[in-house]
PDB file of C-alpha atoms in Angstrom:
ATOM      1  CA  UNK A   8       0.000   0.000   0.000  1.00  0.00           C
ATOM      2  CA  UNK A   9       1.304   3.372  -0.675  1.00  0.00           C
ATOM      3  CA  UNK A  10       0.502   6.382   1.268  1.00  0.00           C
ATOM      4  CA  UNK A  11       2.256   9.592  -0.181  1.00  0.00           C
ATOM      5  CA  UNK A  12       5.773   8.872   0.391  1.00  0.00           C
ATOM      6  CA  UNK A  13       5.033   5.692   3.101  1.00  0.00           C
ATOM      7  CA  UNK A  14       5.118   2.364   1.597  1.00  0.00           C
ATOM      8  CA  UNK A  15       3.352  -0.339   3.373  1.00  0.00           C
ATOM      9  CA  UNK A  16       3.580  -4.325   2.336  1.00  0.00           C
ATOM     10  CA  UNK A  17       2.781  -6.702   4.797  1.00  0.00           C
ATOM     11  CA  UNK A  18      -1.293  -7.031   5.103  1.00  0.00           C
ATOM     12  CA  UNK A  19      -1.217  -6.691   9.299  1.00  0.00           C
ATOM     13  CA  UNK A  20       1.290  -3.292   9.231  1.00  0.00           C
ATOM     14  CA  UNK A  21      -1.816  -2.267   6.622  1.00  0.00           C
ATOM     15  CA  UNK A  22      -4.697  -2.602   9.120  1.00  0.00           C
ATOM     16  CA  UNK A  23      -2.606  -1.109  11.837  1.00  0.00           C
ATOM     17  CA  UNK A  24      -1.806   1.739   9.613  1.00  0.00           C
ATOM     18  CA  UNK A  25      -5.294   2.171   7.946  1.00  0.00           C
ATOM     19  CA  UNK A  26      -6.557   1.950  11.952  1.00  0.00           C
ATOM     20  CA  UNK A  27      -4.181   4.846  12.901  1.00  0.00           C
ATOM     21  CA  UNK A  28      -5.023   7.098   9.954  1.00  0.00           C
ATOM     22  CA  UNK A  29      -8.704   6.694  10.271  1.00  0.00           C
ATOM     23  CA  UNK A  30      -8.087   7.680  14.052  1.00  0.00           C
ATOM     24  CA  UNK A  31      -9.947   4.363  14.798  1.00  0.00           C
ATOM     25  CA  UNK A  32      -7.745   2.692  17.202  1.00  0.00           C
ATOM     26  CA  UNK A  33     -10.854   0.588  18.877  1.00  0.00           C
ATOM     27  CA  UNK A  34     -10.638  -1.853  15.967  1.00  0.00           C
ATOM     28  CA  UNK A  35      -7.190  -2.775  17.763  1.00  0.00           C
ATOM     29  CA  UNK A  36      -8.745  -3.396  20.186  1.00  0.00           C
ATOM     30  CA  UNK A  37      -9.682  -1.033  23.404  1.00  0.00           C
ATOM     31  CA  UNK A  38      -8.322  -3.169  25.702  1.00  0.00           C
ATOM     32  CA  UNK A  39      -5.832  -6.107  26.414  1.00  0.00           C
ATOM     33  CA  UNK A  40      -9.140  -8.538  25.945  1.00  0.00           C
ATOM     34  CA  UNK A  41     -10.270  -7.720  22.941  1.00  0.00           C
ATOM     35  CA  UNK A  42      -6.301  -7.027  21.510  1.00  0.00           C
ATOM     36  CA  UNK A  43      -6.161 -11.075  22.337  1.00  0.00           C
ATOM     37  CA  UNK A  44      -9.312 -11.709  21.052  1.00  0.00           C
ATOM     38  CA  UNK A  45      -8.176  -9.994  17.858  1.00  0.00           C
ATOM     39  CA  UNK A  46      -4.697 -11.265  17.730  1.00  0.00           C
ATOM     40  CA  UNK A  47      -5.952 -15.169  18.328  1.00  0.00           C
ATOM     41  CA  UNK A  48      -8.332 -14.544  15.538  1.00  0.00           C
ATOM     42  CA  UNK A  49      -5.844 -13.213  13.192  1.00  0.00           C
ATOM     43  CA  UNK A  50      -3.570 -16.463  14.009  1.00  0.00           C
ATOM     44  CA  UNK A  51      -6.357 -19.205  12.991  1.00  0.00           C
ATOM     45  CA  UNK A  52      -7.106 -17.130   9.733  1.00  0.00           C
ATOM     46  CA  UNK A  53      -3.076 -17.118   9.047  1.00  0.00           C
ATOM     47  CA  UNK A  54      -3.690 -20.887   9.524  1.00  0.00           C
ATOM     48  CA  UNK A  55      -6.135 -21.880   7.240  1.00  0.00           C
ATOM     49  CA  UNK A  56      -5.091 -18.577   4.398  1.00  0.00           C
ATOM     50  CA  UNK A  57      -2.658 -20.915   2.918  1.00  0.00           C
ATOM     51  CA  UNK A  58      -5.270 -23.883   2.469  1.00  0.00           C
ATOM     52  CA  UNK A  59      -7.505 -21.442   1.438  1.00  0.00           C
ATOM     53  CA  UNK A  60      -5.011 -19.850  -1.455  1.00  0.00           C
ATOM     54  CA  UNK A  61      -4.691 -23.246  -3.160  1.00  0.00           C
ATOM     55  CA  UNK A  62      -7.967 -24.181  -2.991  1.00  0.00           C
ATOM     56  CA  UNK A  63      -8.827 -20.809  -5.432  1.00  0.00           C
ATOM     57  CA  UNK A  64      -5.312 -21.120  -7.070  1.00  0.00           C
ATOM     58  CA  UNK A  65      -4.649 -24.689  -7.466  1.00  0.00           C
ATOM     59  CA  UNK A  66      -4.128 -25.823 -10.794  1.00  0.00           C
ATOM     60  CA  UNK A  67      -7.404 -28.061 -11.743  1.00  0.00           C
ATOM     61  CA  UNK A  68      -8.090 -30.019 -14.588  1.00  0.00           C
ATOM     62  CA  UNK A  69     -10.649 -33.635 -15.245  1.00  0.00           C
ATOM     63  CA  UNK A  70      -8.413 -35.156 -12.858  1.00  0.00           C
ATOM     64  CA  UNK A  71      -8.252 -32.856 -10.715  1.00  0.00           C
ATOM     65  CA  UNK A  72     -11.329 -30.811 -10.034  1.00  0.00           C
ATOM     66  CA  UNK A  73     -12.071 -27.718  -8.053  1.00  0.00           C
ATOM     67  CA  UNK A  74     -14.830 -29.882  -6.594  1.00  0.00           C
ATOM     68  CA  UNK A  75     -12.800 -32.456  -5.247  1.00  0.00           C
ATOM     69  CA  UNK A  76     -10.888 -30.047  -3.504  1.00  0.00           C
ATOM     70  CA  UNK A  77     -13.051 -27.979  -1.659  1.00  0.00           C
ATOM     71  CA  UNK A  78     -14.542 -31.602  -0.335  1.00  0.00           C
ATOM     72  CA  UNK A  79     -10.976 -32.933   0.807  1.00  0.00           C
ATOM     73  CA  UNK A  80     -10.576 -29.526   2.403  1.00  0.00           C
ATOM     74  CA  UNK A  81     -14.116 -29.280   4.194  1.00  0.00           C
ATOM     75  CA  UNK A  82     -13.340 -31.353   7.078  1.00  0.00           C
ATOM     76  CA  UNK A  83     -10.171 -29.982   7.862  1.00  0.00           C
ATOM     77  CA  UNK A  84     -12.088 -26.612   7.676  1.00  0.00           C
ATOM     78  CA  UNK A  85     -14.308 -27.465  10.055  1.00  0.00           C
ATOM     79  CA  UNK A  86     -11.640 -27.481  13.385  1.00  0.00           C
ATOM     80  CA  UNK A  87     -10.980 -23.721  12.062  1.00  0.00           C
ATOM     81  CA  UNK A  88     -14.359 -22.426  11.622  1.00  0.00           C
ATOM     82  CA  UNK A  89     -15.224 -24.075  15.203  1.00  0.00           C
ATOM     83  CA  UNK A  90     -12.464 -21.818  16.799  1.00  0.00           C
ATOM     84  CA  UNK A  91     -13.378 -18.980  15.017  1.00  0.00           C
ATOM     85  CA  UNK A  92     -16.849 -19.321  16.358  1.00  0.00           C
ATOM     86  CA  UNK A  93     -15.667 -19.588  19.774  1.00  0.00           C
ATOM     87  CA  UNK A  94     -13.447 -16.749  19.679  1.00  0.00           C
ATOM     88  CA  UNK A  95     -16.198 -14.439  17.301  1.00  0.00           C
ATOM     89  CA  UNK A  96     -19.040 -15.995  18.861  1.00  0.00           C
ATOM     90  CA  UNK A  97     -22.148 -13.588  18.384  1.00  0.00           C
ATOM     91  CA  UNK A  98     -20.141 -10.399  17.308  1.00  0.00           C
TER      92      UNK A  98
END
């Protein structure tokens, strides 16, 4: 990301920046809870990002379908999504 003369490339230095600039620290969190909160959730998505970047960039053909993918990767999925529902929950 570039800002006027700041150049920004990793995607968490871009929220933190984009937070600051927009004078909206409180999606940081506004306390050491929710910074935890925030910083556990960020960890399972960097877990599952990778899975998730070959399953919409793997190379498919009649072999090897998009279809058969996303069904080997479901279950593994499903460990993920049930922490990110714990840590989320209703918010």
């Amino acid at each position: 990301m570039k800002d006027g003369d700041k150049l920004i490339s990793e995607s968490e230095a871009i929220i933190v920046y984009i937070c600051h600039k927009a004078k909206r620290l409180d999606l940081l969190g506004r306390n050491v809870d929710e910074k935890v909160l925030i910083a556990t959730a960020y960890g399972v998505f960097k877990d599952i990002h990778p899975q998730v970047t070959r399953l919409c960039y793997g190379q498919y053909n009649e072999n090897n379908t998009f279809e058969n993918a996303l069904i080997a990767t479901r279950d593994p999925w499903k460990v993920y999504i049930k922490k990110l529902d714990g840590i989320l929950g209703d918010k």
